[in-house]
Coordinates of C-alpha atoms and ligand atoms in Angstrom, one line a residue:
M1 CA 75.3 -23.8 -88.5
K2 CA 74.7 -20.6 -90.2
R3 CA 76.2 -18.5 -87.3
R4 CA 79.3 -20.8 -87.3
I5 CA 79.7 -20.4 -90.9
F6 CA 79.2 -16.7 -90.7
W7 CA 81.9 -16.3 -88.0
N8 CA 84.3 -18.4 -89.8
I9 CA 84.0 -16.4 -93.1
F10 CA 83.9 -13.2 -91.2
L11 CA 87.0 -13.6 -88.9
S12 CA 88.8 -15.4 -92.0
S13 CA 88.1 -12.1 -94.1
L14 CA 88.9 -9.8 -91.4
I15 CA 92.4 -11.8 -90.6
A16 CA 93.1 -11.8 -94.3
A17 CA 92.3 -8.3 -94.8
L18 CA 94.5 -7.1 -91.6
L19 CA 97.6 -9.6 -92.7
L20 CA 97.4 -8.1 -96.4
G21 CA 97.4 -4.5 -94.9
G22 CA 100.3 -5.4 -92.5
V23 CA 102.3 -6.8 -95.2
I24 CA 101.5 -4.1 -97.7
L25 CA 102.5 -1.5 -94.7
F26 CA 105.8 -3.5 -94.2
A27 CA 106.9 -3.6 -98.0
Q28 CA 105.9 0.3 -98.1
Y29 CA 108.0 1.0 -95.4
R30 CA 111.0 -1.0 -96.7
T31 CA 110.8 0.7 -100.0
Y32 CA 110.5 4.0 -98.0
E33 CA 113.7 3.1 -96.1
T34 CA 115.5 2.1 -99.4
L35 CA 114.6 5.4 -100.8
V36 CA 116.0 7.4 -97.9
F37 CA 119.3 5.7 -98.2
T38 CA 119.5 6.5 -101.7
Q39 CA 118.7 10.0 -101.2
L40 CA 121.3 10.3 -98.5
S41 CA 124.0 8.5 -100.7
A42 CA 123.2 11.0 -103.4
E43 CA 123.5 14.0 -101.0
C44 CA 126.5 12.7 -99.4
E45 CA 128.2 12.3 -103.0
Y46 CA 127.2 15.8 -103.6
V47 CA 128.7 17.2 -100.2
K48 CA 131.9 15.1 -100.6
S49 CA 132.7 16.8 -104.1
G50 CA 132.0 20.0 -102.6
L51 CA 134.2 19.3 -99.7
L52 CA 137.0 18.2 -102.0
A53 CA 136.7 21.1 -103.9
T54 CA 136.7 23.8 -101.4
S55 CA 139.7 25.0 -99.4
D56 CA 137.5 26.1 -96.3
E57 CA 135.6 23.3 -95.3
S58 CA 134.0 24.7 -92.3
A59 CA 132.6 27.6 -94.3
Y60 CA 131.5 25.2 -97.0
L61 CA 129.8 22.8 -94.6
S62 CA 128.0 25.7 -92.6
S63 CA 126.6 27.1 -95.8
L64 CA 124.9 23.9 -96.5
P65 CA 121.2 24.1 -96.2
A66 CA 119.8 22.9 -92.8
R67 CA 117.6 20.1 -94.2
D68 CA 119.9 17.3 -93.1
R69 CA 122.7 16.8 -90.5
V70 CA 126.2 16.6 -92.0
T71 CA 128.8 15.3 -89.7
L72 CA 132.6 15.3 -90.5
I73 CA 134.2 12.4 -88.6
D74 CA 138.0 12.1 -88.2
A75 CA 139.7 8.8 -89.1
D76 CA 140.1 8.2 -85.1
G77 CA 136.3 8.7 -84.8
T78 CA 136.8 12.5 -83.3
V79 CA 133.9 14.6 -84.7
L80 CA 135.4 17.5 -86.7
F81 CA 132.3 19.0 -87.7
D82 CA 128.5 18.9 -87.3
T83 CA 125.8 20.9 -88.7
S84 CA 123.5 20.2 -85.7
A85 CA 125.8 20.4 -82.8
D86 CA 129.1 21.7 -81.3
A87 CA 131.5 19.2 -82.6
L88 CA 133.4 19.6 -79.6
K89 CA 130.8 18.5 -77.2
L90 CA 130.1 15.3 -79.5
E91 CA 131.5 12.1 -78.2
N92 CA 133.8 10.0 -80.3
H93 CA 132.0 8.3 -83.3
A94 CA 134.4 5.6 -84.1
D95 CA 132.2 3.0 -82.5
R96 CA 129.0 3.9 -84.9
P97 CA 128.1 1.1 -87.0
E98 CA 127.8 3.3 -90.2
V99 CA 131.2 4.7 -89.6
V100 CA 132.8 1.3 -88.9
T101 CA 131.5 0.0 -92.1
A102 CA 132.4 2.9 -93.9
Q103 CA 136.0 2.7 -93.0
V104 CA 135.8 -1.0 -94.1
N105 CA 133.6 -0.9 -97.1
G106 CA 133.9 2.7 -98.4
E107 CA 130.5 3.2 -97.2
G108 CA 128.1 2.2 -94.5
T109 CA 124.4 2.8 -93.6
S110 CA 122.7 2.5 -90.2
S111 CA 119.3 3.5 -88.7
R112 CA 118.4 4.0 -85.0
Y113 CA 115.4 5.0 -83.3
S114 CA 115.5 8.4 -81.8
T115 CA 114.4 8.8 -78.2
T116 CA 110.9 9.7 -79.2
Q117 CA 110.4 6.2 -81.0
S118 CA 107.9 7.6 -83.1
M119 CA 111.2 9.1 -85.4
K120 CA 113.9 6.9 -86.7
N121 CA 117.4 8.4 -87.7
F122 CA 119.0 7.2 -91.0
Y123 CA 122.9 7.6 -91.3
Y124 CA 124.6 7.3 -94.3
A125 CA 128.7 7.4 -94.2
R126 CA 131.3 7.6 -96.8
L127 CA 134.9 7.3 -96.6
L128 CA 137.0 10.3 -97.8
P129 CA 140.2 9.8 -99.6
D130 CA 142.1 11.1 -96.5
G131 CA 140.6 8.6 -94.3
R132 CA 138.1 10.8 -92.8
V133 CA 134.3 10.0 -92.9
L134 CA 131.5 12.0 -94.1
R135 CA 128.2 11.2 -92.6
I136 CA 124.8 12.8 -93.6
A137 CA 121.8 12.0 -91.2
T138 CA 118.2 12.5 -91.7
S139 CA 115.4 12.1 -89.2
Q140 CA 112.2 10.5 -90.6
Q141 CA 108.7 8.7 -89.3
S142 CA 109.3 5.3 -87.6
V143 CA 106.9 2.7 -88.6
L144 CA 105.1 3.4 -85.3
G145 CA 105.0 7.1 -86.1
M146 CA 103.6 6.3 -89.5
L147 CA 101.1 4.0 -88.0
G148 CA 100.1 6.8 -85.5
K149 CA 99.7 9.2 -88.3
L150 CA 97.7 6.7 -90.4
L151 CA 95.5 5.6 -87.3
P152 CA 92.2 7.5 -88.2
T153 CA 92.5 6.1 -91.8
M154 CA 93.4 2.8 -90.8
L155 CA 90.4 2.7 -88.1
L156 CA 88.1 3.9 -91.1
V157 CA 89.6 1.2 -93.4
L158 CA 89.3 -1.5 -90.7
F159 CA 85.4 -0.1 -90.2
V160 CA 84.9 -0.4 -93.9
I161 CA 86.6 -3.9 -94.0
T162 CA 84.5 -5.1 -91.1
V163 CA 81.1 -4.1 -92.5
V164 CA 82.0 -5.5 -95.8
S165 CA 83.3 -8.8 -94.2
V166 CA 80.1 -8.8 -92.0
L167 CA 77.7 -8.3 -95.2
F168 CA 79.7 -10.9 -97.2
A169 CA 79.9 -13.5 -94.4
R170 CA 76.3 -13.1 -93.9
Y171 CA 75.5 -13.5 -97.5
A172 CA 77.8 -16.3 -97.7
A173 CA 76.3 -18.2 -94.7
K174 CA 73.0 -17.7 -96.1
T175 CA 73.9 -18.9 -99.6
I176 CA 75.6 -21.9 -98.2
V177 CA 73.0 -23.0 -95.6
Q178 CA 69.9 -22.1 -98.0
P179 CA 70.0 -25.5 -100.1
I180 CA 70.5 -27.5 -96.8
N181 CA 67.5 -25.7 -95.3
A182 CA 65.5 -26.5 -98.4
L183 CA 66.2 -30.1 -98.2
D184 CA 63.2 -32.3 -98.7
L185 CA 63.7 -34.9 -95.7
E186 CA 60.7 -37.0 -96.9
N187 CA 62.7 -37.5 -100.2
P188 CA 66.2 -37.2 -99.5
L189 CA 67.5 -38.5 -103.1
G190 CA 65.1 -36.0 -104.6
N191 CA 67.3 -33.0 -103.5
V192 CA 69.7 -31.4 -105.8
T193 CA 72.2 -30.0 -103.7
Y194 CA 76.0 -30.2 -102.9
D195 CA 77.6 -33.2 -103.8
E196 CA 79.4 -33.6 -100.4
L197 CA 75.7 -34.2 -98.9
A198 CA 75.3 -37.1 -101.2
P199 CA 76.4 -40.0 -98.6
L200 CA 74.5 -38.3 -95.8
L201 CA 71.3 -38.0 -98.0
T202 CA 71.8 -41.8 -99.3
G203 CA 72.0 -42.9 -95.7
M204 CA 69.0 -40.8 -94.6
E205 CA 67.2 -42.2 -97.6
R206 CA 68.0 -45.8 -96.1
Q207 CA 67.1 -45.0 -92.6
R208 CA 63.8 -43.6 -93.7
R209 CA 63.0 -46.8 -95.7
E210 CA 64.0 -48.8 -92.6
I211 CA 61.7 -46.5 -90.3
I212 CA 58.9 -46.8 -92.6
S213 CA 59.1 -50.4 -92.8
R214 CA 59.6 -50.8 -89.2
M215 CA 56.6 -48.6 -88.5
A216 CA 54.5 -50.5 -90.9
A217 CA 55.4 -53.7 -89.1
L218 CA 54.7 -52.1 -85.6
S219 CA 51.4 -50.9 -86.8
E220 CA 50.5 -54.3 -88.3
K221 CA 51.5 -55.9 -85.1
Q222 CA 49.4 -53.3 -83.0
R223 CA 46.5 -53.8 -85.3
E224 CA 46.7 -57.5 -84.9
F225 CA 47.0 -57.2 -81.1
A226 CA 43.9 -54.9 -80.9
A227 CA 42.0 -57.2 -83.2
V228 CA 42.8 -60.0 -80.9
T229 CA 42.1 -58.3 -77.8
E230 CA 38.8 -56.5 -79.2
H231 CA 37.3 -59.7 -80.2
M232 CA 37.8 -61.5 -76.9
R233 CA 34.8 -62.0 -74.8
E234 CA 36.8 -61.7 -71.7
G235 CA 37.8 -58.3 -70.6
F236 CA 41.5 -57.6 -71.2
I237 CA 43.6 -54.9 -69.6
L238 CA 47.3 -54.2 -70.0
L239 CA 49.1 -52.0 -67.4
D240 CA 52.6 -50.5 -67.4
A241 CA 54.9 -50.6 -64.2
S242 CA 53.1 -47.9 -62.5
D243 CA 49.6 -49.5 -63.1
R244 CA 48.8 -47.0 -66.1
M245 CA 46.6 -48.7 -68.8
L246 CA 48.4 -49.2 -71.9
A247 CA 45.7 -51.1 -73.6
I248 CA 42.0 -52.1 -72.6
N249 CA 39.7 -53.9 -74.8
G250 CA 36.1 -53.1 -75.4
S251 CA 34.7 -56.0 -73.1
A252 CA 36.7 -54.6 -70.1
A253 CA 35.5 -51.1 -70.8
S254 CA 32.1 -52.1 -70.8
I255 CA 32.3 -54.1 -67.8
F256 CA 33.4 -51.3 -65.7
G257 CA 31.1 -48.8 -67.9
A258 CA 34.1 -46.6 -69.3
D259 CA 35.1 -45.5 -72.6
A260 CA 38.0 -47.5 -73.7
M261 CA 39.8 -44.3 -75.5
S262 CA 39.3 -41.8 -72.8
V263 CA 40.6 -44.3 -70.0
K264 CA 44.0 -45.2 -71.8
G265 CA 46.8 -43.8 -70.1
A266 CA 45.1 -43.3 -66.8
H267 CA 45.8 -45.3 -63.7
V268 CA 43.8 -48.5 -63.4
L269 CA 42.0 -47.4 -60.1
M270 CA 40.4 -44.5 -62.1
L271 CA 38.7 -47.4 -63.9
N272 CA 37.4 -49.0 -61.2
R273 CA 38.3 -48.8 -57.2
S274 CA 36.9 -52.0 -56.3
V275 CA 38.6 -54.0 -53.5
A276 CA 38.9 -57.0 -55.8
L277 CA 40.6 -55.4 -58.5
Q278 CA 43.1 -54.0 -56.1
Q279 CA 43.4 -57.2 -54.3
A280 CA 44.3 -59.3 -57.4
L281 CA 46.7 -56.6 -58.3
E282 CA 48.6 -56.6 -55.1
Q283 CA 48.6 -60.2 -55.0
A284 CA 50.1 -60.4 -58.3
K285 CA 52.9 -58.0 -57.5
I286 CA 53.8 -60.3 -54.6
D287 CA 53.4 -63.7 -56.1
G288 CA 53.4 -62.9 -60.0
A289 CA 49.7 -63.8 -60.1
G290 CA 46.6 -62.8 -58.4
Q291 CA 42.9 -63.4 -58.6
A292 CA 39.7 -61.9 -57.0
T293 CA 35.9 -62.2 -57.5
L294 CA 34.4 -58.9 -58.6
I295 CA 30.5 -58.5 -58.6
R296 CA 29.1 -55.8 -60.8
G297 CA 25.2 -55.5 -60.9
A298 CA 23.8 -59.3 -61.9
N299 CA 27.1 -60.4 -63.0
T300 CA 29.9 -62.2 -61.2
Y301 CA 33.6 -61.6 -62.8
Q302 CA 36.8 -63.4 -62.1
V303 CA 39.7 -61.2 -62.1
L304 CA 42.9 -62.7 -62.9
A305 CA 46.2 -60.5 -62.8
S306 CA 49.5 -61.6 -63.8
L307 CA 52.7 -59.8 -63.7
V308 CA 54.9 -59.2 -66.7
M309 CA 58.6 -59.6 -66.0
D310 CA 61.4 -58.0 -67.9
S311 CA 64.8 -59.6 -67.2
Q312 CA 64.4 -59.3 -63.4
S313 CA 62.0 -56.2 -62.9
P314 CA 58.4 -56.0 -63.5
A315 CA 57.3 -54.5 -66.6
G316 CA 53.7 -54.4 -66.2
T317 CA 50.7 -56.4 -65.4
V318 CA 48.0 -58.1 -67.6
I319 CA 44.5 -58.3 -66.3
L320 CA 42.0 -60.7 -67.4
I321 CA 38.3 -60.3 -66.5
L322 CA 36.0 -63.4 -67.2
D323 CA 32.3 -63.7 -66.8
I324 CA 31.6 -66.4 -64.5
T325 CA 28.0 -65.6 -63.9
D326 CA 26.8 -68.8 -65.7
R327 CA 29.4 -70.7 -63.8
V328 CA 28.3 -69.7 -60.4
A329 CA 24.7 -69.9 -61.1
A330 CA 25.2 -73.6 -62.3
E331 CA 27.1 -74.3 -59.2
Q332 CA 24.6 -72.6 -57.1
M333 CA 21.7 -74.8 -59.1
R334 CA 24.0 -78.0 -58.3
R335 CA 24.0 -77.1 -54.7
E336 CA 20.3 -76.4 -54.7
F337 CA 19.4 -79.7 -56.6
S338 CA 21.6 -81.8 -54.4
A339 CA 19.7 -80.2 -51.4
N340 CA 16.4 -80.8 -53.0
V341 CA 17.1 -84.4 -54.1
S342 CA 18.0 -85.3 -50.5
H343 CA 14.8 -83.6 -49.3
E344 CA 12.7 -85.0 -51.7
L345 CA 13.9 -88.7 -51.3
K346 CA 13.6 -88.2 -47.4
T347 CA 10.0 -87.2 -47.4
P348 CA 8.4 -90.6 -49.1
L349 CA 11.1 -92.7 -47.2
T350 CA 10.2 -91.2 -43.9
S351 CA 6.3 -92.1 -44.6
I352 CA 7.4 -95.8 -45.7
L353 CA 9.2 -96.1 -42.8
G354 CA 6.6 -94.9 -40.4
Y355 CA 3.8 -97.1 -41.7
A356 CA 6.3 -100.0 -42.0
E357 CA 7.2 -99.4 -38.1
I358 CA 3.5 -99.6 -37.4
M359 CA 2.9 -102.8 -39.2
R360 CA 6.1 -104.4 -38.0
D361 CA 5.3 -103.7 -34.3
G362 CA 1.6 -105.2 -34.8
V363 CA 0.1 -102.1 -33.4
A364 CA -1.9 -101.4 -36.6
K365 CA -5.4 -102.9 -36.7
A366 CA -6.0 -105.7 -39.2
E367 CA -8.3 -103.4 -41.4
D368 CA -5.6 -100.7 -41.4
T369 CA -2.8 -102.7 -42.5
R370 CA -4.2 -102.9 -46.0
R371 CA -4.4 -99.1 -46.2
F372 CA -1.0 -98.6 -44.8
A373 CA 0.2 -101.2 -47.2
G374 CA -1.4 -99.1 -49.8
K375 CA 0.2 -95.9 -48.5
I376 CA 3.8 -97.6 -48.6
Y377 CA 3.0 -98.5 -52.1
T378 CA 2.1 -95.1 -53.1
E379 CA 5.2 -93.4 -51.4
A380 CA 7.5 -96.1 -52.8
S381 CA 6.1 -95.4 -56.3
Q382 CA 6.5 -91.6 -56.0
L383 CA 10.1 -92.4 -54.9
M384 CA 10.7 -94.7 -57.9
S385 CA 9.3 -91.9 -60.3
L386 CA 11.5 -89.4 -58.4
I387 CA 14.5 -91.7 -58.7
E388 CA 13.5 -92.1 -62.6
D389 CA 13.4 -88.6 -63.1
I390 CA 16.9 -87.9 -61.6
I391 CA 18.3 -90.7 -63.6
R392 CA 16.8 -89.2 -66.7
L393 CA 18.0 -85.6 -66.0
S394 CA 21.5 -87.0 -65.3
Q395 CA 21.4 -88.8 -68.6
L396 CA 20.3 -85.5 -70.2
D397 CA 23.2 -83.8 -68.5
E398 CA 25.6 -86.3 -69.4
K399 CA 24.6 -86.1 -73.1
T400 CA 27.2 -89.0 -73.9
S401 CA 25.0 -92.1 -72.8
L402 CA 22.1 -90.7 -75.2
P403 CA 21.2 -92.8 -78.2
E404 CA 21.8 -91.5 -81.5
M405 CA 19.0 -89.2 -83.1
V406 CA 16.9 -91.1 -85.7
P407 CA 14.0 -90.1 -88.0
V408 CA 10.8 -90.4 -85.7
D409 CA 7.1 -90.2 -86.4
L410 CA 5.9 -87.6 -83.9
K411 CA 2.3 -88.5 -84.7
A412 CA 2.4 -91.9 -83.8
I413 CA 4.2 -91.0 -80.2
C414 CA 1.5 -88.4 -79.6
E415 CA -1.3 -90.8 -80.3
D416 CA 0.3 -93.7 -78.4
V417 CA 0.9 -91.5 -75.1
C418 CA -2.7 -90.0 -75.3
Q419 CA -4.0 -93.6 -75.4
R420 CA -2.1 -94.6 -72.4
L421 CA -3.0 -91.8 -70.5
Q422 CA -6.7 -92.0 -71.4
P423 CA -7.6 -94.0 -68.3
Q424 CA -6.0 -91.3 -66.1
A425 CA -7.9 -88.5 -68.0
E426 CA -11.3 -90.4 -67.4
K427 CA -10.6 -90.8 -63.9
S428 CA -10.0 -87.2 -63.5
G429 CA -13.1 -86.3 -65.5
V430 CA -11.0 -84.8 -68.5
T431 CA -11.6 -85.1 -72.1
L432 CA -8.6 -85.7 -74.3
N433 CA -8.6 -84.3 -77.7
V434 CA -6.0 -85.4 -80.1
S435 CA -5.6 -83.8 -83.4
C436 CA -2.3 -84.7 -85.1
E437 CA -0.8 -84.0 -88.7
N438 CA 1.7 -86.5 -90.1
A439 CA 5.0 -85.1 -88.8
S440 CA 8.4 -86.6 -88.8
I441 CA 11.2 -85.1 -87.0
R442 CA 14.8 -86.2 -86.0
G443 CA 15.0 -87.2 -82.6
I444 CA 15.3 -89.9 -79.8
P445 CA 12.0 -91.7 -79.6
K446 CA 12.2 -92.3 -75.6
I447 CA 13.1 -88.6 -75.0
L448 CA 10.1 -87.6 -77.3
E449 CA 7.7 -90.0 -75.5
E450 CA 9.0 -88.3 -72.4
I451 CA 8.2 -85.0 -73.2
V452 CA 4.8 -85.7 -74.6
L453 CA 3.9 -87.9 -71.5
N454 CA 5.1 -85.0 -68.9
L455 CA 3.1 -82.5 -70.8
V456 CA -0.2 -84.5 -71.1
D457 CA 0.3 -85.6 -67.6
N458 CA 0.4 -82.1 -66.3
A459 CA -2.5 -81.1 -68.6
I460 CA -4.4 -83.8 -66.8
K461 CA -3.2 -83.3 -63.3
Y462 CA -3.5 -79.6 -63.2
N463 CA -6.9 -79.6 -64.9
T464 CA -10.4 -79.2 -63.4
S465 CA -13.0 -81.9 -63.6
N466 CA -15.1 -81.7 -66.9
G467 CA -12.2 -79.9 -68.3
S468 CA -10.4 -80.8 -71.4
V469 CA -6.9 -81.4 -73.0
G470 CA -6.1 -80.7 -76.4
V471 CA -2.8 -82.4 -78.2
T472 CA -2.0 -81.0 -81.5
L473 CA 0.9 -81.6 -84.1
K474 CA 1.1 -79.1 -87.1
K475 CA 3.8 -78.2 -89.6
V476 CA 4.5 -74.5 -89.6
D477 CA 7.3 -73.3 -92.3
Q478 CA 10.2 -75.5 -91.7
R479 CA 9.1 -76.7 -88.2
V480 CA 6.7 -79.1 -86.5
E481 CA 4.9 -77.7 -83.5
L482 CA 3.5 -79.7 -80.7
H483 CA 0.7 -78.0 -78.5
V484 CA -0.5 -79.4 -75.4
S485 CA -3.4 -77.3 -74.0
D486 CA -5.6 -77.4 -71.1
T487 CA -8.4 -75.8 -69.6
G488 CA -7.0 -76.2 -66.1
I489 CA -6.0 -74.2 -63.1
G490 CA -3.2 -72.3 -64.8
I491 CA 0.0 -70.8 -63.4
P492 CA 0.2 -67.4 -61.6
E493 CA 2.3 -65.0 -63.8
D494 CA 5.0 -64.4 -61.0
H495 CA 5.6 -68.3 -61.2
L496 CA 5.7 -68.5 -65.0
S497 CA 9.3 -68.1 -65.3
R498 CA 10.3 -70.5 -62.6
V499 CA 8.4 -73.6 -63.4
F500 CA 11.2 -75.1 -65.6
E501 CA 13.4 -75.1 -62.4
R502 CA 14.3 -78.3 -61.0
F503 CA 12.0 -79.4 -58.1
Y504 CA 10.0 -76.1 -58.7
R505 CA 6.3 -76.5 -57.7
V506 CA 3.9 -73.7 -57.5
D507 CA 1.7 -75.0 -54.9
R508 CA 3.5 -77.5 -52.7
S509 CA 0.7 -78.6 -50.4
R510 CA -1.6 -79.0 -53.3
N511 CA 0.7 -80.5 -55.6
K512 CA 1.5 -83.1 -52.8
Q513 CA -1.9 -84.6 -53.1
I514 CA -1.6 -84.5 -56.8
G515 CA 1.7 -86.2 -56.9
G516 CA 4.6 -85.3 -59.2
T517 CA 8.2 -84.7 -58.6
G518 CA 8.7 -81.2 -59.6
L519 CA 10.9 -82.4 -62.3
G520 CA 8.5 -83.1 -65.2
L521 CA 9.0 -79.5 -66.8
S522 CA 12.9 -79.2 -66.5
I523 CA 13.1 -82.6 -68.1
V524 CA 10.8 -81.4 -71.0
K525 CA 12.9 -78.3 -71.5
H526 CA 16.3 -80.1 -71.1
S527 CA 15.1 -82.9 -73.4
A528 CA 13.7 -80.4 -76.1
E529 CA 17.2 -78.4 -76.0
T530 CA 19.0 -81.8 -76.4
L531 CA 17.0 -82.4 -79.5
G532 CA 17.3 -78.7 -81.0
A533 CA 13.7 -77.8 -80.0
T534 CA 12.2 -74.8 -78.2
V535 CA 9.4 -74.7 -75.5
Q536 CA 7.2 -72.0 -74.7
L537 CA 4.7 -71.7 -72.0
E538 CA 1.6 -69.4 -72.0
S539 CA -0.9 -69.6 -68.9
K540 CA -3.7 -67.8 -67.3
V541 CA -5.2 -68.8 -63.9
G542 CA -8.4 -70.2 -64.3
I543 CA -8.5 -70.6 -67.9
G544 CA -5.7 -72.9 -68.8
T545 CA -2.0 -73.6 -69.9
T546 CA -0.8 -74.1 -73.3
V547 CA 2.8 -75.5 -73.8
T548 CA 4.4 -75.2 -77.3
V549 CA 7.4 -77.4 -78.4
S550 CA 8.8 -76.4 -81.8
F551 CA 11.2 -78.9 -83.4
P552 CA 13.0 -78.5 -86.7
A553 CA 11.3 -80.4 -89.5
L554 CA 12.9 -83.4 -90.9
D555 CA 12.8 -82.3 -94.5
Ligands
LIG1 P1 5.3 -81.8 -61.3 O1 5.9 -83.0 -61.1 O2 5.2 -81.2 -59.9 O3 4.3 -81.7 -62.3 P2 6.6 -80.3 -63.0 O4 7.9 -79.6 -63.3 O5 5.8 -81.1 -64.3 O6 6.4 -80.7 -61.8 O7 5.8 -78.8 -63.1 C1 6.1 -77.7 -62.3 C2 5.2 -76.9 -61.5 O8 4.4 -76.2 -62.7 C3 4.0 -78.0 -61.2 O9 4.2 -78.4 -59.7 C4 2.7 -77.2 -61.4 O10 2.6 -76.4 -60.1 C5 3.0 -76.3 -62.5 N1 2.4 -76.8 -63.6 C6 2.9 -77.6 -64.5 N2 2.2 -77.7 -65.8 C7 0.8 -77.3 -65.3 C8 -0.2 -77.1 -65.9 N3 -0.5 -77.7 -67.2 N4 -1.2 -76.4 -65.5 C9 -1.1 -75.8 -64.2 N5 0.3 -75.9 -63.5 C10 0.9 -76.5 -64.2

């Protein structure tokens, strides 16, 4: 802009200066021409008076100073006398404009360029009383001639004008542009500048406000989006059409062990090159949605990729990564449980069938029949308790079929269960010690009874003869703690974490003689969780086991 203003001003002032110079020159030349003719007229008048007064015209004319050319022309145009040339050699002058005009009007003027062009001849003719014409001619500089003479001066003037124009144009451009350059675009209406800029500045202010409000709305949306995705437990990755990461939340970054900020903008394969991720993406590109299972460390994830379409073309892909470790584990557990149930049911049934077959075929001796019937009874009882445990577990799993929680006197339950198990304890040579504080909790009596029964039953079963079982109930802060401890065989450390699993038994062959389904502790754990209680188990091989169930107190 500054350069444009400079050139406009510079060329304008240069052209103006040249035009002015030209006009002045032209006016000067016209004045000069008029002056020449005035002088020629005065001179002609003077020569005419002399000519009229003399008797010897030739002598008079010859005596005139040789400054200007004097010609005497007859009425028919014949040159009678000429101060510069031989009159006889000159052609007829009747057609000369100044002569023609003089013969008509009494006087005539004309000017013609001489052969050199740099000179111009001025003619003034006057009609004499006798019809002849007296003509005075002078030769002067033509415009071109004058220009030629003035050239160095003109060039100097032109140079000066150019320099002045350059300086002026530069100054003017700077002065015009400076307020524009100094505009404060952050506050357009605060500028004091040209009035002509007011509409522009008002428009800029309007646009600035609009941009600010749109930016604020955009940042707000971006913040909301980031807040939502950042608080998602699922991994979230947003890709552009060329699979570069536009957004990645903390969960996704931590799943892949990356820094969310540093991987932004990188290709998704820079984050992870797993086949699962590539498969899900490729499938999404073909079918619109794809999924794959990704295993990282101990965790299993489901990768869901979904193509985002803009009109008809893909604009990007959204990837969701769900942690399905628990779901996979639960599924695995369910499968194992079904397999175990079948196995556990089949074992006693096989025995029952075996003994029944022998008795049916009458191959058993009479004295063995009673023993076999006893075996059938034991196996059937085992089968029954197994089925009862399975039903109990499925009820706990269902939750919906459970009765409502009510205030329960846990002390009464503990004492009742211990009383019921006293004969079994005595049979095993185990002493039962019960020490219970009054403690009421919120729960389901049947389930609480089962918890205590299973724990005391285990404490008796896995005890040693002359061993003891302690059942204590006490209030600790806002909780009621049930401790069932024994001086039994204990559980090896590497089995401790697994005894709560369904059908898990430490020593299968030994436990077979003892009985049990392998579901007791898992029923305890499940029941406790249903009632909002926690279970802890501590055990040392050869020393004994203590199980603590901690319930929230009623008040
Ligand atoms: P089970 O019906 O076989 O007793 P549980 O689920 O009650 O099944 O117990 C799982 C396993 O944990 C038992 O088979 C046993 O090996 C071990 N166990 C449970 N309680 C005790 C205990 N008090 N002392 C030692 N071992 C125990």
